[in-house]
Tab-separated table of C-alpha atoms in Angstrom:
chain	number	residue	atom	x	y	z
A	1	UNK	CA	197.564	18.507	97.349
A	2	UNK	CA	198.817	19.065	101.004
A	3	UNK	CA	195.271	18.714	102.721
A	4	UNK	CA	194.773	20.503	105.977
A	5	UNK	CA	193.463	17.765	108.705
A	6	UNK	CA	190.298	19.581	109.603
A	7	UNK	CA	189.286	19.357	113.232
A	8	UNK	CA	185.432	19.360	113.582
A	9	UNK	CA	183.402	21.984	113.082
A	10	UNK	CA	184.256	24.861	115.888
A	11	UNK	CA	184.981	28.599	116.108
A	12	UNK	CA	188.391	27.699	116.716
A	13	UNK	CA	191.264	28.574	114.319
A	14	UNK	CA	193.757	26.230	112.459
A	15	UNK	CA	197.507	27.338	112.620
A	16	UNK	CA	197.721	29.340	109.284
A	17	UNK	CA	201.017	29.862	107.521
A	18	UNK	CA	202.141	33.321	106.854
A	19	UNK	CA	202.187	33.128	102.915
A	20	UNK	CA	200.531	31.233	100.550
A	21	UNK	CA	200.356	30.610	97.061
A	22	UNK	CA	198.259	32.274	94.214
A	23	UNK	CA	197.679	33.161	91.037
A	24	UNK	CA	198.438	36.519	89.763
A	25	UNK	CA	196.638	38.219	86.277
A	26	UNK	CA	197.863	41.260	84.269
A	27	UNK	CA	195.576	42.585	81.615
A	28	UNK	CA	195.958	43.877	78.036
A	29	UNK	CA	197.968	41.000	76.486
A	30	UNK	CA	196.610	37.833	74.921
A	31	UNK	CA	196.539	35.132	77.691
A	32	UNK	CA	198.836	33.139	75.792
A	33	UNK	CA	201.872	36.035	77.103
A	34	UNK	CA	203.995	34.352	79.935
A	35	UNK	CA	202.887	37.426	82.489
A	36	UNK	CA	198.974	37.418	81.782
A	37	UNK	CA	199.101	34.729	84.486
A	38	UNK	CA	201.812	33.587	87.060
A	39	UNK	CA	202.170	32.320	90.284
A	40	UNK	CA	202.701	34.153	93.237
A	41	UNK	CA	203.402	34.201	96.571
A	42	UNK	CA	200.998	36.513	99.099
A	43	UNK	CA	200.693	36.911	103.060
A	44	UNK	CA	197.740	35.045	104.601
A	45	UNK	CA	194.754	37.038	105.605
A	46	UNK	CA	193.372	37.289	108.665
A	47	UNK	CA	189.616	37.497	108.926
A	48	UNK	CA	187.833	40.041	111.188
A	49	UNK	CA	184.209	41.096	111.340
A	50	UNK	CA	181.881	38.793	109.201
A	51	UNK	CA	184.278	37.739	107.189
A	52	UNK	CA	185.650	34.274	107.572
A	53	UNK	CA	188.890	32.609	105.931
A	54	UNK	CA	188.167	29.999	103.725
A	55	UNK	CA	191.025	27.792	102.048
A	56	UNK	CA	190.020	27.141	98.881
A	57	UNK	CA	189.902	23.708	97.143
A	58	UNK	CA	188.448	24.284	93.932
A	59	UNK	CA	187.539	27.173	91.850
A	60	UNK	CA	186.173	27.975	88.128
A	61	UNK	CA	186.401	30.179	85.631
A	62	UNK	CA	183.858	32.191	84.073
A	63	UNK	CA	183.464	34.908	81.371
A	64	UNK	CA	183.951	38.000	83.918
A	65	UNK	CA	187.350	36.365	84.886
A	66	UNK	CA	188.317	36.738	81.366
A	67	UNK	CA	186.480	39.920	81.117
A	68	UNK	CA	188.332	41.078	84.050
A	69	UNK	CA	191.602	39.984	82.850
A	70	UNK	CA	191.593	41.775	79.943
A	71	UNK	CA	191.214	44.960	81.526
A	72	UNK	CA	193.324	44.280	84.794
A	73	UNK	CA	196.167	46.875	85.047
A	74	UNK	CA	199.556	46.873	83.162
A	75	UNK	CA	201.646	47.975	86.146
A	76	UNK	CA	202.161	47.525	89.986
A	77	UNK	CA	201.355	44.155	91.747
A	78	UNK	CA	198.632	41.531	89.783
A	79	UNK	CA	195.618	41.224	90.596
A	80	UNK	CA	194.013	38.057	91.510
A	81	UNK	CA	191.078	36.690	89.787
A	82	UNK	CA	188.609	33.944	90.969
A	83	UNK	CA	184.639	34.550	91.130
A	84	UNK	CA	183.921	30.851	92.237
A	85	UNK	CA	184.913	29.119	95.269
A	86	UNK	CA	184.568	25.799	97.155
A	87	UNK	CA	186.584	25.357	100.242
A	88	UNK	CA	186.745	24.815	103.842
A	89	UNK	CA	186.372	27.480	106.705
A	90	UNK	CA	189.610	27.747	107.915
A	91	UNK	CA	189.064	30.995	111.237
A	92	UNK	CA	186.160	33.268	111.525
A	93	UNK	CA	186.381	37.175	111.919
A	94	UNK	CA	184.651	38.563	115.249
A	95	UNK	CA	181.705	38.983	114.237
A	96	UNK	CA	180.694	35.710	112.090
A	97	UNK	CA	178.115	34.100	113.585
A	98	UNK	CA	176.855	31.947	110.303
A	99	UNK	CA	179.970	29.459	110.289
A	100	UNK	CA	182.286	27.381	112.171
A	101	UNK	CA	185.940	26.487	111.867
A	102	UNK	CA	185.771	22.806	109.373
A	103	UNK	CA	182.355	23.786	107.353
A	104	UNK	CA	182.255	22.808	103.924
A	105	UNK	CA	181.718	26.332	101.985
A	106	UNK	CA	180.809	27.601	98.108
A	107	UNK	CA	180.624	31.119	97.071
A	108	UNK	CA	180.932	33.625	94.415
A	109	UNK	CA	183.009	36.462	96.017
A	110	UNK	CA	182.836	39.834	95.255
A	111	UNK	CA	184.017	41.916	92.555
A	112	UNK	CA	185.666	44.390	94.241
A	113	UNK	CA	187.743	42.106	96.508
A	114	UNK	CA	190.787	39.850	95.993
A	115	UNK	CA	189.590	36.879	94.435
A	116	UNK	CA	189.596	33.078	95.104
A	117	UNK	CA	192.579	32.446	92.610
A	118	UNK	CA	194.315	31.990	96.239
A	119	UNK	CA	195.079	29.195	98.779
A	120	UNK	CA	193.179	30.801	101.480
A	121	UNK	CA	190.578	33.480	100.826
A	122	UNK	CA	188.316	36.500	102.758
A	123	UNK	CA	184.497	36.340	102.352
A	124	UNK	CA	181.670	38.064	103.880
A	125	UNK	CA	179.830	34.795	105.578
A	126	UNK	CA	176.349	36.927	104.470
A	127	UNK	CA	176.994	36.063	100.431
A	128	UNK	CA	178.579	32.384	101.929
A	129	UNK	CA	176.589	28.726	101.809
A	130	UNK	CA	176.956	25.460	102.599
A	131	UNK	CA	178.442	23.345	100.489
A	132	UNK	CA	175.977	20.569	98.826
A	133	UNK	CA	176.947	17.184	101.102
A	134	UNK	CA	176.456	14.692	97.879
A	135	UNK	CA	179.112	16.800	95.524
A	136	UNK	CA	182.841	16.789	95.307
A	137	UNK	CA	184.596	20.263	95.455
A	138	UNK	CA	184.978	20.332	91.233
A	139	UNK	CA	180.901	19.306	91.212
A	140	UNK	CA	180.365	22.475	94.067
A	141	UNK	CA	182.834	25.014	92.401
A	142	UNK	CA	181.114	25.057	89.496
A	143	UNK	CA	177.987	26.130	90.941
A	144	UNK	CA	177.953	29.553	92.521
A	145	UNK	CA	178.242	32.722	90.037
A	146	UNK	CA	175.758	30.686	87.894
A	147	UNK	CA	173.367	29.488	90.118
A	148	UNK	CA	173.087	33.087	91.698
A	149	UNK	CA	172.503	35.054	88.593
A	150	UNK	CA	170.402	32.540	87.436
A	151	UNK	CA	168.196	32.566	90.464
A	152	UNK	CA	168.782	36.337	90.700
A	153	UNK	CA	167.564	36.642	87.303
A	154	UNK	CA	163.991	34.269	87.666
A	155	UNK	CA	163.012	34.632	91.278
A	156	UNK	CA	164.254	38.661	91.481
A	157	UNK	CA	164.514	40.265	88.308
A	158	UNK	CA	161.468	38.466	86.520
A	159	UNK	CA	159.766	38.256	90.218
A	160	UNK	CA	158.371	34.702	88.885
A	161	UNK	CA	156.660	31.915	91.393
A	162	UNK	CA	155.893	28.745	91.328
A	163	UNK	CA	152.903	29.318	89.947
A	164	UNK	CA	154.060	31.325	86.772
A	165	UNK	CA	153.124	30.446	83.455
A	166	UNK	CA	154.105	30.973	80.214
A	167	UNK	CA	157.344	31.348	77.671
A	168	UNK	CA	160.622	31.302	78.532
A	169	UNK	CA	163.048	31.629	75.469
A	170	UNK	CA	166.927	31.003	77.504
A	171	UNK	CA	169.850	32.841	74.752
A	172	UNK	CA	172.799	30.908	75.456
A	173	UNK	CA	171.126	28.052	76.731
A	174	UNK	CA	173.888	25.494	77.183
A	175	UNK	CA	176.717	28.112	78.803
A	176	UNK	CA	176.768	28.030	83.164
A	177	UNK	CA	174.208	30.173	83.818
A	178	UNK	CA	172.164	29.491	81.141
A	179	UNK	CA	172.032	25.845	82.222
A	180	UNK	CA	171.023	26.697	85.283
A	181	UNK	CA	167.951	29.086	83.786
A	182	UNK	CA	166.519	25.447	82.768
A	183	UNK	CA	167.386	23.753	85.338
A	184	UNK	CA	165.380	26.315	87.670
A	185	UNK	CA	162.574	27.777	85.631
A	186	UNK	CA	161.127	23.234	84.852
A	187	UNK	CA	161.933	22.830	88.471
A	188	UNK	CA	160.827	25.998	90.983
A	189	UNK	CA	157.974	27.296	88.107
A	190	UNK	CA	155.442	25.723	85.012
A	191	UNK	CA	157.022	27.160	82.454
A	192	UNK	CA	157.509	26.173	78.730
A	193	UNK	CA	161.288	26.429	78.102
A	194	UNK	CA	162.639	26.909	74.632
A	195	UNK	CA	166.709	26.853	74.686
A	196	UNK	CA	168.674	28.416	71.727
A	197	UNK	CA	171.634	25.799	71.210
A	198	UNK	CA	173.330	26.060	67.778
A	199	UNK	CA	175.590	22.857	67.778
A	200	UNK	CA	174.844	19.320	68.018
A	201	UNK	CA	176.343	18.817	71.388
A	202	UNK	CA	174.880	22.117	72.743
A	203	UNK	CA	171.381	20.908	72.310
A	204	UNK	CA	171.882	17.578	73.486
A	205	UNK	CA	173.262	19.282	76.660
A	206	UNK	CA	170.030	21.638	77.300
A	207	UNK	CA	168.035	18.628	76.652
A	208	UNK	CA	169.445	17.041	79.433
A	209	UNK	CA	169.306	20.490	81.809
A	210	UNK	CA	165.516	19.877	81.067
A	211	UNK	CA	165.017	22.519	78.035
A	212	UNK	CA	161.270	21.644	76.320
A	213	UNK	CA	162.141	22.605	72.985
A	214	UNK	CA	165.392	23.185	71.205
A	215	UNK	CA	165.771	25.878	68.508
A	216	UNK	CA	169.227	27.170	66.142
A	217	UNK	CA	170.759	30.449	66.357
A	218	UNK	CA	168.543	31.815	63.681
A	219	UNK	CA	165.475	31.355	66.040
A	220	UNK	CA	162.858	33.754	64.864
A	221	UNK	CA	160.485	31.407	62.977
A	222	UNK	CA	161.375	28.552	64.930
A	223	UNK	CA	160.309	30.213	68.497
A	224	UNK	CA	157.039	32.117	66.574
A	225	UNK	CA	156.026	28.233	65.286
A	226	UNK	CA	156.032	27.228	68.927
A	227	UNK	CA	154.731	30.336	70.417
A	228	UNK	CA	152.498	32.013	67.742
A	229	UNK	CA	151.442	34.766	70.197
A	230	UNK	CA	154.931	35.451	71.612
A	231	UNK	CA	157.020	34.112	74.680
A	232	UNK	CA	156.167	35.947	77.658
A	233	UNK	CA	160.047	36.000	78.835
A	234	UNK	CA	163.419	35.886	77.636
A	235	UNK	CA	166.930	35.326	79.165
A	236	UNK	CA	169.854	36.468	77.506
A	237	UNK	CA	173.428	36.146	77.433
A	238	UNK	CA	174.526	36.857	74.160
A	239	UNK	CA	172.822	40.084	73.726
A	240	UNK	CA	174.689	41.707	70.557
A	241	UNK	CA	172.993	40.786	67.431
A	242	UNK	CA	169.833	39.563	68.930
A	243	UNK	CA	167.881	42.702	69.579
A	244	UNK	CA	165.642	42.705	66.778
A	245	UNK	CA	165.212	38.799	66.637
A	246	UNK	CA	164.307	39.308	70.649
A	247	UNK	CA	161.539	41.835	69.678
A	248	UNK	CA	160.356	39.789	66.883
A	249	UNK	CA	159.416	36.907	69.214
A	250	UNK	CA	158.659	38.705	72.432
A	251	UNK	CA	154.846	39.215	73.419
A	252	UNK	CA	153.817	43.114	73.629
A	253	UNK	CA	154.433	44.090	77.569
A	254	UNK	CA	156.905	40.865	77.762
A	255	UNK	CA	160.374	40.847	80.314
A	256	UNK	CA	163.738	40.703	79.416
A	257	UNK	CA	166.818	39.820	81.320
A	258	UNK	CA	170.343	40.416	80.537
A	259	UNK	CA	173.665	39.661	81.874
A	260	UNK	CA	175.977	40.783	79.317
A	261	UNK	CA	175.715	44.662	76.955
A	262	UNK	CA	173.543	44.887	74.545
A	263	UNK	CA	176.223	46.029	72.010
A	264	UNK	CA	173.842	49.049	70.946
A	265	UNK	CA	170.407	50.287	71.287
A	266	UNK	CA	167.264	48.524	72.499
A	267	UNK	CA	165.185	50.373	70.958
A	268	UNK	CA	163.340	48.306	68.890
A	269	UNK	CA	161.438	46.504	71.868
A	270	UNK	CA	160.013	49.724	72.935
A	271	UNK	CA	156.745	49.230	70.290
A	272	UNK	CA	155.751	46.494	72.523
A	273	UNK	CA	156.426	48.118	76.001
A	274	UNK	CA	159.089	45.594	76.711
A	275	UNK	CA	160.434	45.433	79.858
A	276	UNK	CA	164.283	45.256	80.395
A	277	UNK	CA	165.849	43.915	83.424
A	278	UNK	CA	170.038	43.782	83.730
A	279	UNK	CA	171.608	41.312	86.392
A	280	UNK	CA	174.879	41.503	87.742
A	281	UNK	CA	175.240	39.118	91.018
A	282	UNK	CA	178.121	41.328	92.604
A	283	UNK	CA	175.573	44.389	92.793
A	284	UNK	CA	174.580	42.895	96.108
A	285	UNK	CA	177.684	41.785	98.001
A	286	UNK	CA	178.726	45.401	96.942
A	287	UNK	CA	176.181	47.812	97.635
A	288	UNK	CA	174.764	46.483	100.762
A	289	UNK	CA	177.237	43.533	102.978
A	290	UNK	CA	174.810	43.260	105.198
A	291	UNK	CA	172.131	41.498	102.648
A	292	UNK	CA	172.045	38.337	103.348
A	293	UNK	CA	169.965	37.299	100.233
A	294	UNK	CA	172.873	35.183	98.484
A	295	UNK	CA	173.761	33.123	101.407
A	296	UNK	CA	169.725	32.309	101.887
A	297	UNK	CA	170.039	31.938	97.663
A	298	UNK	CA	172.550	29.168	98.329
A	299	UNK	CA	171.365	27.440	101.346
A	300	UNK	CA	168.347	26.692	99.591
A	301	UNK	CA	170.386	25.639	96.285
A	302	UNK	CA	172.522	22.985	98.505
A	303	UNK	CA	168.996	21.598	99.564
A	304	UNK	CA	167.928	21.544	95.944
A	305	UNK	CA	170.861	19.551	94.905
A	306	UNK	CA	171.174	17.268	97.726
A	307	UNK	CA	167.599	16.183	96.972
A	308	UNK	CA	168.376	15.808	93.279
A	309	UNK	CA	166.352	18.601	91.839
A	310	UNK	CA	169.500	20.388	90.384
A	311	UNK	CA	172.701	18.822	89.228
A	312	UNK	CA	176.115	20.417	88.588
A	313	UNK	CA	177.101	21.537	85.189
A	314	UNK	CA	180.537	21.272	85.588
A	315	UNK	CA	181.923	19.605	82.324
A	316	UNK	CA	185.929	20.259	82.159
A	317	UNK	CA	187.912	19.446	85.232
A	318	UNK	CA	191.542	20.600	85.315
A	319	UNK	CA	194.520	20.002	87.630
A	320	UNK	CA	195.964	21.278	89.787
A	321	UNK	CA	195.673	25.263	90.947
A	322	UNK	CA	198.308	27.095	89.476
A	323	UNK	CA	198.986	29.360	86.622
A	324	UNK	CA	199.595	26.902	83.692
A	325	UNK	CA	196.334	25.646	83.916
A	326	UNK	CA	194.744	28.531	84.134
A	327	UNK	CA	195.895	29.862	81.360
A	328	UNK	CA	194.699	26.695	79.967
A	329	UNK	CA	190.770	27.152	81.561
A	330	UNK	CA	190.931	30.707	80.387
A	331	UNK	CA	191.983	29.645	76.860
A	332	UNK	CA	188.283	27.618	77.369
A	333	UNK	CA	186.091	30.244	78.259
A	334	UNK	CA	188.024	33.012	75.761
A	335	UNK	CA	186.746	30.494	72.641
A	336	UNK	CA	183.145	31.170	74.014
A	337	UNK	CA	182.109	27.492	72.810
A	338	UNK	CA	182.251	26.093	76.501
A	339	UNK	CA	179.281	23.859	77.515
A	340	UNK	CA	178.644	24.221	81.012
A	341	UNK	CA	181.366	25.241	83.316
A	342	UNK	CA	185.091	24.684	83.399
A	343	UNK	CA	186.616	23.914	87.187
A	344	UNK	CA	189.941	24.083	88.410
A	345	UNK	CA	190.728	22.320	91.573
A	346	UNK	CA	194.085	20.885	93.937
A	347	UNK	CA	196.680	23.034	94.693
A	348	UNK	CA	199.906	21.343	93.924
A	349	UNK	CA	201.669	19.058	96.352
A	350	UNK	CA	203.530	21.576	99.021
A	351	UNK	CA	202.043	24.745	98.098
A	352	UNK	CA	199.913	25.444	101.324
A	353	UNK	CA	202.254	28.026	102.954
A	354	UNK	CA	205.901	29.596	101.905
């Protein structure tokens, strides 16, 4: 990869090229079609107000980018994907006051923006963090979309504390955000952490993020063995299907969180006066820029890791940025068997400006 020599950190801009190099997605076709993904050429943006230009190092690939592939438009120009970022700050709209030109960055982005797929990138600095100083840029890309919803989901959603108690049954333990759940809920609470892994590997995996007990896909009698008079909360990210088996083992005025549909109804947790919570970590960046909540969110995670209460989860690490291996990453995530997270990183040799 061509890397930029990065003064140190100041509020003065680099000489930017005029294009640069990305990847471009077009939906409703297999990702296996030549055209699903391709590389592109694109003019450089030019930050103003709080955003600031970030060029982007590494990135990874989650479900939504999948998600939002399928669905991307036939027609017109691609759209580019890319919900993870770690880069440098590269200029600094008018109106950024959080970072300086050379800061190590990780974010998530925002939905209804152009994504990080590209060699240099616009962010709003308020959903922006530093970047952990003990991890490389694969080990720091693979953190942001997951850590956020997962925090999002405990410390928001669930309103838990450190001093919380209880159950806390994680569905789809050993995928990115789930391994994160763990990670946070044995670190930042007490409580008791049962992890649904269905494969050998997957359970030694949420072992490792810290998981107390272990329990198959079929996890009714399992989880009421270990908690007779129901666990007190449940994360979810495999929703369809596991309704009934979630009201089964959920206490009567218990919390539920979500990040994917449920598929159908819900109605059979409303007996027990079950509380249901959805996350989605873009509702922020998009309803209100000005909340600076995710930036605090990942200050505070860079902390967390640099201390060595959290580690990365990053477990596949391709080369280099372009189209080819994404379509490769995407194949990952599509299979829905991925452990942890799957990171792309290095653009390839030349490919900073056109």
């Amino acid at each position: 990869m061509a890397t930029t020599n990065l003064p140190e950190s100041s509020s003065t801009p680099l000489s930017l090229p005029e294009r640069m190099p990305a990847i471009g997605a077009r939906g409703r076709r297999p990702v296996s079609a030549p055209d699903a993904l391709s590389d592109i050429f694109l003019p450089v943006p030019r930050p103003a107000g709080r955003d600031v230009l970030v060029e982007v190092q590494g990135v990874s690939v989650n479900p939504v980018d999948v998600k939002v592939r399928a669905g991307a438009a036939t027609t017109g120009e691609p759209r580019v994907l890319g919900y993870d970022a770690a880069g440098v700050v590269v200029a600094v709209g008018d109106e950024a006051t959080r970072f300086a030109v050379g800061d190590r960055v990780y974010y998530a982005g925002q939905i209804d923006r152009p994504g990080t797929n590209a060699r240099f990138h616009l962010v709003n600095e308020n959903i922006v963090g530093h970047a952990p100083r003990t991890l490389s840029v694969a080990e720091t890309a693979a953190l942001p979309l997951t850590v956020i919803t997962a925090w999002e989901s405990l410390f928001d959603r669930l309103a838990l504390t450190q001093e919380s108690e209880g159950v806390l049954l994680v569905i789809g333990a050993a995928g990115g955000v789930g391994s994160l759940i763990i990670q946070l809920a044995k670190a930042l609470t007490r409580l008791e952490v049962i992890a649904v892994a269905s494969r050998p590997e997957t359970a030694e995996w949420v072992r490792q993020m810290g998981a107390d007990h272990v329990v198959g896909r079929d996890f009714v009698s399992d989880v009421s063995a270990i908690a007779p008079a129901g666990v007190d909360y449940v994360f979810t990210s495999f929703t369809p299907g596991n309704v009934r088996a979630i009201a089964d083992v959920i206490r009567p005025r218990g919390q539920v969180v979500s990040i994917d549909e449920t598929g159908g109804s819900i109605d059979a947790l409303k007996a027990k006066s079950v509380t249901w919570h959805w996350e989605l970590m873009f509702t922020r960046p998009v309803t209100d820029p000005a909340d600076h909540y995710q930036h605090d969110l990942l200050e505070t995670v860079a902390a967390l890791v640099d201390d060595g209460t959290l580690r990365t989860t990053v477990t596949t690490h391709l080369t280099p940025l372009d189209a080819a291996t994404m379509r490769q990453a995407h194949e990952i995530v599509e299979a829905s068997r991925t452990i942890g997270k799957v990171v792309v990183t290095d653009w390839p040799e030349g490919d900073r400006s056109a």
